[in-house]
Amino acid sequence: MKIAVCVKQVPDTWAEKKLRDDDSTLDREAADGVMNELDEYAVEEALRLAEANGGEVVVVTMGPERAAETVRKALSMGADAGVHLVDDSLHGSDALATSYALAEVLAARNFDLVIFGSESTDARMSVVPAMVAERLGLPQVTFAQKVDVDGSKVAIQRQTEYGYDDVEAELPAVVSVVEKINEPRYPSFKGIMAAKKKPVETLTVADAGLDAAKLGATAAWTKVASFAARPPKAAGTVVTDEGDGGAKIATYLTEQKFV
Amino acid sequence: MAQAPLSLLAIDHLLTEEERAIRAVVRDFVDTRIKPEVADWFETGHIPARELALEFGELGLLGMHLEGYGCAGTSAVSYGLAAMELEAGDSGIRSLVSVQGSLAMYAIHAFGSSEHKEQWLPGMAKGELIGCFGLTEADHGSNPSGMRTNAKRDGQDWILDGSKMWITNGTVADVAIVWAQTDDGIRGFVVPTDTPGFTASEIHKKMSLRASVTAELVFDSVRLPEDAMLPNVKGLRGPLACLNEARFGIAFGTLGAARDCLETAISYAIDREQFDKPIAGFQLTQKKFTDMAVELGKGMLLALHLGRLKDDHLITAEQISIGKLNNAREALAIARECRSILGGNGITLEYPIIRHMNNLESVFTYEGTNEMHTLVIGQALTGLAAFR
């Protein structure tokens, strides 16, 4: 079985995120880059499926040069090979453009299963897995808290507000996973050292046969008109409990329309 | 905007991506697995050594800088950085790993027969087997050549008698590397701890390294087969070579404890207000922070220099002495200074500082006392041995 895991490098979860003054895109240089947390679960699930069913795990990313670190992180966890789509013309791509680029890269490589984390911590849209599936004409079995592959079928438990749905699809298919699904492994030191020797295919937009006109900030369907920094936290309201603290808090919550 | 003490000097610029990746794994592991629990381990004087060893083994921490036999085979710098992150958790946790990898496994790896290596190293790398290292005796610390533990021939066998003191991992170990006098000088022996006549008893009432097992080993006519002896080294050169490995790790490790103290104290001082302003804003506090950050940065540059020398197979024992001497001393000074910044809060286990401070008292003494390293360097500078 050939499994693709799509991963994204995002600014460190705890870092303060900033937008660039020149083009209103996320300033990726301002903070350390890390693998999007949910993508670690996706890599882990791909590795487990490959270990159980046999097969190869290829990690796919689209992002600036230093996103190669995120590819290597997945390789150090145990993935077999990497594909890194990197090109200046990708900068500022929206979700539609991202899904177009990823779908083309994936389509050219004939995967049995494509696994995504269900959202990124920077954009938080959760739409790319569905868009990629649609572009590839594949079933999308998303928000999985459990994944089983049996022969030519994939069965998942889709996490819902009230529990889960059992969903099945024929392979090839696109799966996205939620954090409940597993506990991602640490890269072992041997894995870290072996990662350097694993093959990583670095592609430009031209290499991937993509139409640059459909990519980047100019092709995006939405634009940031303006932005402002979040105002500093205002001083909080101090409620002194004189035996009526509970009532005062209830009044406050009602006034603020929280309850 | 506050800047972390080591990012001030852009230390990461000196590291490769692989070194940073290994460090990141250990830092993450220490943050999630060690830091939340270690204060309780310290207070109760008990660590889950077996469980931890298996987890360390899975990461590849045990004997990580050794080649083959299931060891990761990383660079010396990576090993040092791992020691630093472990000791940012606790010196006792780092000690468990140092003794396993740099003392017990290294002794077998460097001086053992191929049978010794096959028998012990793969299980020790996985953390399924734990090792300890017996050199120091109650009456022979800085001067191990006077050791009383001895091994005598009985037919083809060896009979081991004597005792060893301050042995990290002693009561949880499956195998002890024991150094003993023989008719042929000091030799090393691979002693399975279930051999009749071997006993290990834990040393209690410690005020330092409480999240670490420390034991006394007693050998009462322990009968060992002929091939228990490490064949490939004779004399004190053997144990001293092992100690150099561990001391190298300590030169890095102590900086981890110091960094954790300094980061804790800085964040505390920024939040802590007296006279209506953060105590971090007072000049006296800032001078403390500056002096400590400068020492920490210098110590880091020294450790990295030693690491590069070691990776190029150029490092000398005197250079390792400089690293151990300086970094253990400065880390202890930093811990004490940070303790003063936290005031009363500095004496509780709610904060890591007094735990690091007490631990570093041991680290200052073990693996060559500060005095001995001073005299080793003095001898290198003058050609005169002051201690013999």
PDB file of N, CA, C and O in Angstrom, chain B residues 3-68:
ATOM      1  N   GLN B   3      14.403  37.941  26.138  1.00  0.00           N
ATOM      2  CA  GLN B   3      15.093  37.004  25.252  1.00  0.00           C
ATOM      3  C   GLN B   3      15.718  35.889  26.093  1.00  0.00           C
ATOM      4  O   GLN B   3      16.301  36.162  27.141  1.00  0.00           O
ATOM      5  N   ALA B   4      15.613  34.654  25.627  1.00  0.00           N
ATOM      6  CA  ALA B   4      16.173  33.533  26.385  1.00  0.00           C
ATOM      7  C   ALA B   4      17.690  33.670  26.464  1.00  0.00           C
ATOM      8  O   ALA B   4      18.325  34.119  25.514  1.00  0.00           O
ATOM      9  N   PRO B   5      18.276  33.282  27.630  1.00  0.00           N
ATOM     10  CA  PRO B   5      19.702  33.517  27.853  1.00  0.00           C
ATOM     11  C   PRO B   5      20.602  32.957  26.748  1.00  0.00           C
ATOM     12  O   PRO B   5      21.568  33.608  26.347  1.00  0.00           O
ATOM     13  N   LEU B   6      20.288  31.788  26.225  1.00  0.00           N
ATOM     14  CA  LEU B   6      21.185  31.211  25.224  1.00  0.00           C
ATOM     15  C   LEU B   6      20.894  31.720  23.809  1.00  0.00           C
ATOM     16  O   LEU B   6      21.761  31.657  22.943  1.00  0.00           O
ATOM     17  N   SER B   7      19.674  32.252  23.594  1.00  0.00           N
ATOM     18  CA  SER B   7      19.416  32.807  22.267  1.00  0.00           C
ATOM     19  C   SER B   7      20.098  34.169  22.133  1.00  0.00           C
ATOM     20  O   SER B   7      20.355  34.643  21.039  1.00  0.00           O
ATOM     21  N   LEU B   8      20.412  34.769  23.276  1.00  0.00           N
ATOM     22  CA  LEU B   8      21.169  36.031  23.296  1.00  0.00           C
ATOM     23  C   LEU B   8      22.472  35.886  22.506  1.00  0.00           C
ATOM     24  O   LEU B   8      22.900  36.791  21.799  1.00  0.00           O
ATOM     25  N   LEU B   9      23.109  34.740  22.634  1.00  0.00           N
ATOM     26  CA  LEU B   9      24.381  34.497  21.949  1.00  0.00           C
ATOM     27  C   LEU B   9      24.198  33.712  20.647  1.00  0.00           C
ATOM     28  O   LEU B   9      25.173  33.288  20.052  1.00  0.00           O
ATOM     29  N   ALA B  10      22.949  33.504  20.245  1.00  0.00           N
ATOM     30  CA  ALA B  10      22.658  32.757  18.998  1.00  0.00           C
ATOM     31  C   ALA B  10      23.409  31.431  18.972  1.00  0.00           C
ATOM     32  O   ALA B  10      24.026  31.054  17.975  1.00  0.00           O
ATOM     33  N   ILE B  11      23.340  30.710  20.090  1.00  0.00           N
ATOM     34  CA  ILE B  11      24.051  29.433  20.196  1.00  0.00           C
ATOM     35  C   ILE B  11      23.580  28.448  19.118  1.00  0.00           C
ATOM     36  O   ILE B  11      24.369  27.679  18.583  1.00  0.00           O
ATOM     37  N   ASP B  12      22.285  28.507  18.788  1.00  0.00           N
ATOM     38  CA  ASP B  12      21.760  27.546  17.815  1.00  0.00           C
ATOM     39  C   ASP B  12      22.456  27.646  16.464  1.00  0.00           C
ATOM     40  O   ASP B  12      22.460  26.694  15.690  1.00  0.00           O
ATOM     41  N   HIS B  13      23.016  28.814  16.202  1.00  0.00           N
ATOM     42  CA  HIS B  13      23.744  29.010  14.954  1.00  0.00           C
ATOM     43  C   HIS B  13      24.917  28.035  14.833  1.00  0.00           C
ATOM     44  O   HIS B  13      25.386  27.734  13.737  1.00  0.00           O
ATOM     45  N   LEU B  14      25.404  27.547  15.979  1.00  0.00           N
ATOM     46  CA  LEU B  14      26.560  26.648  15.987  1.00  0.00           C
ATOM     47  C   LEU B  14      26.167  25.183  15.851  1.00  0.00           C
ATOM     48  O   LEU B  14      27.027  24.305  15.842  1.00  0.00           O
ATOM     49  N   LEU B  15      24.862  24.913  15.787  1.00  0.00           N
ATOM     50  CA  LEU B  15      24.403  23.518  15.770  1.00  0.00           C
ATOM     51  C   LEU B  15      23.893  23.124  14.388  1.00  0.00           C
ATOM     52  O   LEU B  15      23.339  23.951  13.671  1.00  0.00           O
ATOM     53  N   THR B  16      24.072  21.844  14.069  1.00  0.00           N
ATOM     54  CA  THR B  16      23.528  21.346  12.810  1.00  0.00           C
ATOM     55  C   THR B  16      22.042  21.049  12.983  1.00  0.00           C
ATOM     56  O   THR B  16      21.539  20.948  14.107  1.00  0.00           O
ATOM     57  N   GLU B  17      21.357  20.858  11.861  1.00  0.00           N
ATOM     58  CA  GLU B  17      19.929  20.544  11.932  1.00  0.00           C
ATOM     59  C   GLU B  17      19.711  19.236  12.691  1.00  0.00           C
ATOM     60  O   GLU B  17      18.771  19.106  13.475  1.00  0.00           O
ATOM     61  N   GLU B  18      20.606  18.271  12.465  1.00  0.00           N
ATOM     62  CA  GLU B  18      20.468  16.981  13.157  1.00  0.00           C
ATOM     63  C   GLU B  18      20.627  17.165  14.678  1.00  0.00           C
ATOM     64  O   GLU B  18      19.870  16.597  15.465  1.00  0.00           O
ATOM     65  N   GLU B  19      21.602  17.966  15.066  1.00  0.00           N
ATOM     66  CA  GLU B  19      21.804  18.208  16.502  1.00  0.00           C
ATOM     67  C   GLU B  19      20.589  18.900  17.114  1.00  0.00           C
ATOM     68  O   GLU B  19      20.141  18.552  18.209  1.00  0.00           O
ATOM     69  N   ARG B  20      20.030  19.856  16.370  1.00  0.00           N
ATOM     70  CA  ARG B  20      18.849  20.550  16.891  1.00  0.00           C
ATOM     71  C   ARG B  20      17.648  19.603  16.967  1.00  0.00           C
ATOM     72  O   ARG B  20      16.847  19.684  17.891  1.00  0.00           O
ATOM     73  N   ALA B  21      17.558  18.682  15.996  1.00  0.00           N
ATOM     74  CA  ALA B  21      16.429  17.736  15.997  1.00  0.00           C
ATOM     75  C   ALA B  21      16.528  16.794  17.202  1.00  0.00           C
ATOM     76  O   ALA B  21      15.526  16.509  17.864  1.00  0.00           O
ATOM     77  N   ILE B  22      17.730  16.309  17.474  1.00  0.00           N
ATOM     78  CA  ILE B  22      17.911  15.408  18.627  1.00  0.00           C
ATOM     79  C   ILE B  22      17.621  16.161  19.922  1.00  0.00           C
ATOM     80  O   ILE B  22      16.914  15.670  20.808  1.00  0.00           O
ATOM     81  N   ARG B  23      18.119  17.369  20.004  1.00  0.00           N
ATOM     82  CA  ARG B  23      17.858  18.172  21.203  1.00  0.00           C
ATOM     83  C   ARG B  23      16.356  18.401  21.388  1.00  0.00           C
ATOM     84  O   ARG B  23      15.837  18.324  22.509  1.00  0.00           O
ATOM     85  N   ALA B  24      15.671  18.681  20.280  1.00  0.00           N
ATOM     86  CA  ALA B  24      14.230  18.958  20.366  1.00  0.00           C
ATOM     87  C   ALA B  24      13.473  17.759  20.918  1.00  0.00           C
ATOM     88  O   ALA B  24      12.539  17.911  21.706  1.00  0.00           O
ATOM     89  N   VAL B  25      13.868  16.561  20.499  1.00  0.00           N
ATOM     90  CA  VAL B  25      13.193  15.356  20.987  1.00  0.00           C
ATOM     91  C   VAL B  25      13.401  15.220  22.501  1.00  0.00           C
ATOM     92  O   VAL B  25      12.449  14.967  23.245  1.00  0.00           O
ATOM     93  N   VAL B  26      14.633  15.413  22.958  1.00  0.00           N
ATOM     94  CA  VAL B  26      14.898  15.234  24.387  1.00  0.00           C
ATOM     95  C   VAL B  26      14.208  16.332  25.195  1.00  0.00           C
ATOM     96  O   VAL B  26      13.617  16.067  26.244  1.00  0.00           O
ATOM     97  N   ARG B  27      14.234  17.549  24.663  1.00  0.00           N
ATOM     98  CA  ARG B  27      13.591  18.658  25.381  1.00  0.00           C
ATOM     99  C   ARG B  27      12.092  18.399  25.529  1.00  0.00           C
ATOM    100  O   ARG B  27      11.514  18.571  26.596  1.00  0.00           O
ATOM    101  N   ASP B  28      11.489  17.948  24.445  1.00  0.00           N
ATOM    102  CA  ASP B  28      10.054  17.664  24.467  1.00  0.00           C
ATOM    103  C   ASP B  28       9.762  16.535  25.468  1.00  0.00           C
ATOM    104  O   ASP B  28       8.832  16.623  26.279  1.00  0.00           O
ATOM    105  N   PHE B  29      10.584  15.490  25.419  1.00  0.00           N
ATOM    106  CA  PHE B  29      10.389  14.369  26.336  1.00  0.00           C
ATOM    107  C   PHE B  29      10.519  14.829  27.795  1.00  0.00           C
ATOM    108  O   PHE B  29       9.715  14.474  28.656  1.00  0.00           O
ATOM    109  N   VAL B  30      11.541  15.634  28.065  1.00  0.00           N
ATOM    110  CA  VAL B  30      11.757  16.115  29.435  1.00  0.00           C
ATOM    111  C   VAL B  30      10.596  17.010  29.877  1.00  0.00           C
ATOM    112  O   VAL B  30      10.115  16.901  31.012  1.00  0.00           O
ATOM    113  N   ASP B  31      10.122  17.859  28.972  1.00  0.00           N
ATOM    114  CA  ASP B  31       9.004  18.748  29.315  1.00  0.00           C
ATOM    115  C   ASP B  31       7.735  17.962  29.646  1.00  0.00           C
ATOM    116  O   ASP B  31       6.993  18.340  30.547  1.00  0.00           O
ATOM    117  N   THR B  32       7.467  16.899  28.872  1.00  0.00           N
ATOM    118  CA  THR B  32       6.197  16.206  29.056  1.00  0.00           C
ATOM    119  C   THR B  32       6.288  15.061  30.053  1.00  0.00           C
ATOM    120  O   THR B  32       5.332  14.776  30.756  1.00  0.00           O
ATOM    121  N   ARG B  33       7.461  14.403  30.144  1.00  0.00           N
ATOM    122  CA  ARG B  33       7.536  13.195  30.953  1.00  0.00           C
ATOM    123  C   ARG B  33       8.257  13.415  32.289  1.00  0.00           C
ATOM    124  O   ARG B  33       7.874  12.822  33.293  1.00  0.00           O
ATOM    125  N   ILE B  34       9.299  14.239  32.283  1.00  0.00           N
ATOM    126  CA  ILE B  34      10.136  14.371  33.484  1.00  0.00           C
ATOM    127  C   ILE B  34       9.687  15.545  34.361  1.00  0.00           C
ATOM    128  O   ILE B  34       9.421  15.380  35.554  1.00  0.00           O
ATOM    129  N   LYS B  35       9.619  16.727  33.760  1.00  0.00           N
ATOM    130  CA  LYS B  35       9.377  17.925  34.587  1.00  0.00           C
ATOM    131  C   LYS B  35       8.096  17.859  35.425  1.00  0.00           C
ATOM    132  O   LYS B  35       8.113  18.268  36.581  1.00  0.00           O
ATOM    133  N   PRO B  36       6.994  17.339  34.864  1.00  0.00           N
ATOM    134  CA  PRO B  36       5.778  17.329  35.703  1.00  0.00           C
ATOM    135  C   PRO B  36       5.896  16.414  36.930  1.00  0.00           C
ATOM    136  O   PRO B  36       5.157  16.586  37.891  1.00  0.00           O
ATOM    137  N   GLU B  37       6.796  15.447  36.912  1.00  0.00           N
ATOM    138  CA  GLU B  37       6.822  14.456  37.982  1.00  0.00           C
ATOM    139  C   GLU B  37       8.052  14.514  38.866  1.00  0.00           C
ATOM    140  O   GLU B  37       8.056  13.947  39.968  1.00  0.00           O
ATOM    141  N   VAL B  38       9.107  15.168  38.387  1.00  0.00           N
ATOM    142  CA  VAL B  38      10.399  14.964  39.045  1.00  0.00           C
ATOM    143  C   VAL B  38      10.443  15.544  40.458  1.00  0.00           C
ATOM    144  O   VAL B  38      11.140  15.018  41.332  1.00  0.00           O
ATOM    145  N   ALA B  39       9.664  16.602  40.709  1.00  0.00           N
ATOM    146  CA  ALA B  39       9.674  17.163  42.070  1.00  0.00           C
ATOM    147  C   ALA B  39       9.142  16.132  43.065  1.00  0.00           C
ATOM    148  O   ALA B  39       9.653  15.999  44.189  1.00  0.00           O
ATOM    149  N   ASP B  40       8.123  15.373  42.634  1.00  0.00           N
ATOM    150  CA  ASP B  40       7.587  14.319  43.510  1.00  0.00           C
ATOM    151  C   ASP B  40       8.593  13.184  43.681  1.00  0.00           C
ATOM    152  O   ASP B  40       8.739  12.633  44.779  1.00  0.00           O
ATOM    153  N   TRP B  41       9.271  12.819  42.607  1.00  0.00           N
ATOM    154  CA  TRP B  41      10.299  11.774  42.725  1.00  0.00           C
ATOM    155  C   TRP B  41      11.387  12.224  43.700  1.00  0.00           C
ATOM    156  O   TRP B  41      11.870  11.454  44.517  1.00  0.00           O
ATOM    157  N   PHE B  42      11.744  13.503  43.573  1.00  0.00           N
ATOM    158  CA  PHE B  42      12.792  14.052  44.442  1.00  0.00           C
ATOM    159  C   PHE B  42      12.317  14.018  45.890  1.00  0.00           C
ATOM    160  O   PHE B  42      13.045  13.605  46.790  1.00  0.00           O
ATOM    161  N   GLU B  43      11.066  14.441  46.109  1.00  0.00           N
ATOM    162  CA  GLU B  43      10.578  14.510  47.483  1.00  0.00           C
ATOM    163  C   GLU B  43      10.464  13.113  48.110  1.00  0.00           C
ATOM    164  O   GLU B  43      10.846  12.908  49.261  1.00  0.00           O
ATOM    165  N   THR B  44       9.957  12.160  47.329  1.00  0.00           N
ATOM    166  CA  THR B  44       9.794  10.818  47.885  1.00  0.00           C
ATOM    167  C   THR B  44      11.086  10.005  47.828  1.00  0.00           C
ATOM    168  O   THR B  44      11.188   8.945  48.432  1.00  0.00           O
ATOM    169  N   GLY B  45      12.065  10.501  47.095  1.00  0.00           N
ATOM    170  CA  GLY B  45      13.322   9.760  46.981  1.00  0.00           C
ATOM    171  C   GLY B  45      13.168   8.467  46.203  1.00  0.00           C
ATOM    172  O   GLY B  45      13.876   7.492  46.432  1.00  0.00           O
ATOM    173  N   HIS B  46      12.225   8.477  45.248  1.00  0.00           N
ATOM    174  CA  HIS B  46      11.996   7.253  44.481  1.00  0.00           C
ATOM    175  C   HIS B  46      11.750   7.599  43.012  1.00  0.00           C
ATOM    176  O   HIS B  46      10.952   8.478  42.716  1.00  0.00           O
ATOM    177  N   ILE B  47      12.434   6.890  42.106  1.00  0.00           N
ATOM    178  CA  ILE B  47      12.127   7.081  40.679  1.00  0.00           C
ATOM    179  C   ILE B  47      11.718   5.751  40.052  1.00  0.00           C
ATOM    180  O   ILE B  47      12.209   4.693  40.455  1.00  0.00           O
ATOM    181  N   PRO B  48      10.823   5.829  39.042  1.00  0.00           N
ATOM    182  CA  PRO B  48      10.474   4.597  38.314  1.00  0.00           C
ATOM    183  C   PRO B  48      11.586   4.259  37.325  1.00  0.00           C
ATOM    184  O   PRO B  48      11.432   4.411  36.116  1.00  0.00           O
ATOM    185  N   ALA B  49      12.724   3.790  37.843  1.00  0.00           N
ATOM    186  CA  ALA B  49      13.930   3.651  37.012  1.00  0.00           C
ATOM    187  C   ALA B  49      13.729   2.689  35.845  1.00  0.00           C
ATOM    188  O   ALA B  49      14.179   2.961  34.726  1.00  0.00           O
ATOM    189  N   ARG B  50      13.049   1.575  36.116  1.00  0.00           N
ATOM    190  CA  ARG B  50      12.845   0.574  35.043  1.00  0.00           C
ATOM    191  C   ARG B  50      12.035   1.144  33.883  1.00  0.00           C
ATOM    192  O   ARG B  50      12.393   0.998  32.725  1.00  0.00           O
ATOM    193  N   GLU B  51      10.894   1.781  34.249  1.00  0.00           N
ATOM    194  CA  GLU B  51      10.045   2.381  33.211  1.00  0.00           C
ATOM    195  C   GLU B  51      10.811   3.432  32.421  1.00  0.00           C
ATOM    196  O   GLU B  51      10.754   3.484  31.194  1.00  0.00           O
ATOM    197  N   LEU B  52      11.521   4.290  33.165  1.00  0.00           N
ATOM    198  CA  LEU B  52      12.248   5.375  32.500  1.00  0.00           C
ATOM    199  C   LEU B  52      13.302   4.812  31.562  1.00  0.00           C
ATOM    200  O   LEU B  52      13.477   5.295  30.449  1.00  0.00           O
ATOM    201  N   ALA B  53      14.012   3.766  32.021  1.00  0.00           N
ATOM    202  CA  ALA B  53      15.074   3.194  31.185  1.00  0.00           C
ATOM    203  C   ALA B  53      14.494   2.711  29.855  1.00  0.00           C
ATOM    204  O   ALA B  53      15.090   2.918  28.794  1.00  0.00           O
ATOM    205  N   LEU B  54      13.321   2.089  29.905  1.00  0.00           N
ATOM    206  CA  LEU B  54      12.704   1.610  28.659  1.00  0.00           C
ATOM    207  C   LEU B  54      12.337   2.777  27.740  1.00  0.00           C
ATOM    208  O   LEU B  54      12.515   2.711  26.526  1.00  0.00           O
ATOM    209  N   GLU B  55      11.822   3.848  28.362  1.00  0.00           N
ATOM    210  CA  GLU B  55      11.456   5.016  27.548  1.00  0.00           C
ATOM    211  C   GLU B  55      12.694   5.685  26.951  1.00  0.00           C
ATOM    212  O   GLU B  55      12.696   6.103  25.794  1.00  0.00           O
ATOM    213  N   PHE B  56      13.745   5.771  27.756  1.00  0.00           N
ATOM    214  CA  PHE B  56      15.008   6.334  27.237  1.00  0.00           C
ATOM    215  C   PHE B  56      15.535   5.465  26.095  1.00  0.00           C
ATOM    216  O   PHE B  56      16.059   5.968  25.098  1.00  0.00           O
ATOM    217  N   GLY B  57      15.414   4.147  26.278  1.00  0.00           N
ATOM    218  CA  GLY B  57      15.892   3.224  25.256  1.00  0.00           C
ATOM    219  C   GLY B  57      15.151   3.411  23.941  1.00  0.00           C
ATOM    220  O   GLY B  57      15.750   3.390  22.861  1.00  0.00           O
ATOM    221  N   GLU B  58      13.847   3.631  24.041  1.00  0.00           N
ATOM    222  CA  GLU B  58      13.052   3.807  22.821  1.00  0.00           C
ATOM    223  C   GLU B  58      13.494   5.043  22.036  1.00  0.00           C
ATOM    224  O   GLU B  58      13.550   5.028  20.818  1.00  0.00           O
ATOM    225  N   LEU B  59      13.827   6.109  22.761  1.00  0.00           N
ATOM    226  CA  LEU B  59      14.302   7.313  22.075  1.00  0.00           C
ATOM    227  C   LEU B  59      15.680   7.093  21.459  1.00  0.00           C
ATOM    228  O   LEU B  59      16.034   7.744  20.476  1.00  0.00           O
ATOM    229  N   GLY B  60      16.467   6.200  22.071  1.00  0.00           N
ATOM    230  CA  GLY B  60      17.837   6.002  21.593  1.00  0.00           C
ATOM    231  C   GLY B  60      18.863   6.705  22.464  1.00  0.00           C
ATOM    232  O   GLY B  60      20.002   6.922  22.061  1.00  0.00           O
ATOM    233  N   LEU B  61      18.448   7.084  23.691  1.00  0.00           N
ATOM    234  CA  LEU B  61      19.342   7.861  24.564  1.00  0.00           C
ATOM    235  C   LEU B  61      20.471   7.031  25.175  1.00  0.00           C
ATOM    236  O   LEU B  61      21.505   7.586  25.539  1.00  0.00           O
ATOM    237  N   LEU B  62      20.255   5.709  25.308  1.00  0.00           N
ATOM    238  CA  LEU B  62      21.203   4.913  26.099  1.00  0.00           C
ATOM    239  C   LEU B  62      22.363   4.449  25.221  1.00  0.00           C
ATOM    240  O   LEU B  62      22.169   3.704  24.269  1.00  0.00           O
ATOM    241  N   GLY B  63      23.544   4.910  25.554  1.00  0.00           N
ATOM    242  CA  GLY B  63      24.713   4.603  24.718  1.00  0.00           C
ATOM    243  C   GLY B  63      24.593   5.249  23.352  1.00  0.00           C
ATOM    244  O   GLY B  63      25.066   4.721  22.357  1.00  0.00           O
ATOM    245  N   MET B  64      23.946   6.424  23.323  1.00  0.00           N
ATOM    246  CA  MET B  64      23.592   7.029  22.034  1.00  0.00           C
ATOM    247  C   MET B  64      24.805   7.367  21.170  1.00  0.00           C
ATOM    248  O   MET B  64      24.700   7.408  19.955  1.00  0.00           O
ATOM    249  N   HIS B  65      25.961   7.610  21.786  1.00  0.00           N
ATOM    250  CA  HIS B  65      27.123   7.995  20.982  1.00  0.00           C
ATOM    251  C   HIS B  65      28.013   6.798  20.662  1.00  0.00           C
ATOM    252  O   HIS B  65      29.103   6.967  20.134  1.00  0.00           O
ATOM    253  N   LEU B  66      27.546   5.581  20.986  1.00  0.00           N
ATOM    254  CA  LEU B  66      28.317   4.381  20.653  1.00  0.00           C
ATOM    255  C   LEU B  66      27.832   3.825  19.316  1.00  0.00           C
ATOM    256  O   LEU B  66      26.689   4.038  18.923  1.00  0.00           O
ATOM    257  N   GLU B  67      28.713   3.080  18.647  1.00  0.00           N
ATOM    258  CA  GLU B  67      28.377   2.501  17.337  1.00  0.00           C
ATOM    259  C   GLU B  67      27.965   1.042  17.497  1.00  0.00           C
ATOM    260  O   GLU B  67      28.589   0.302  18.250  1.00  0.00           O
ATOM    261  N   GLY B  68      26.975   0.630  16.753  1.00  0.00           N
ATOM    262  CA  GLY B  68      26.610  -0.785  16.682  1.00  0.00           C
ATOM    263  C   GLY B  68      25.855  -1.282  17.902  1.00  0.00           C
ATOM    264  O   GLY B  68      25.553  -0.508  18.820  1.00  0.00           O
TER     265      GLY B  68
END
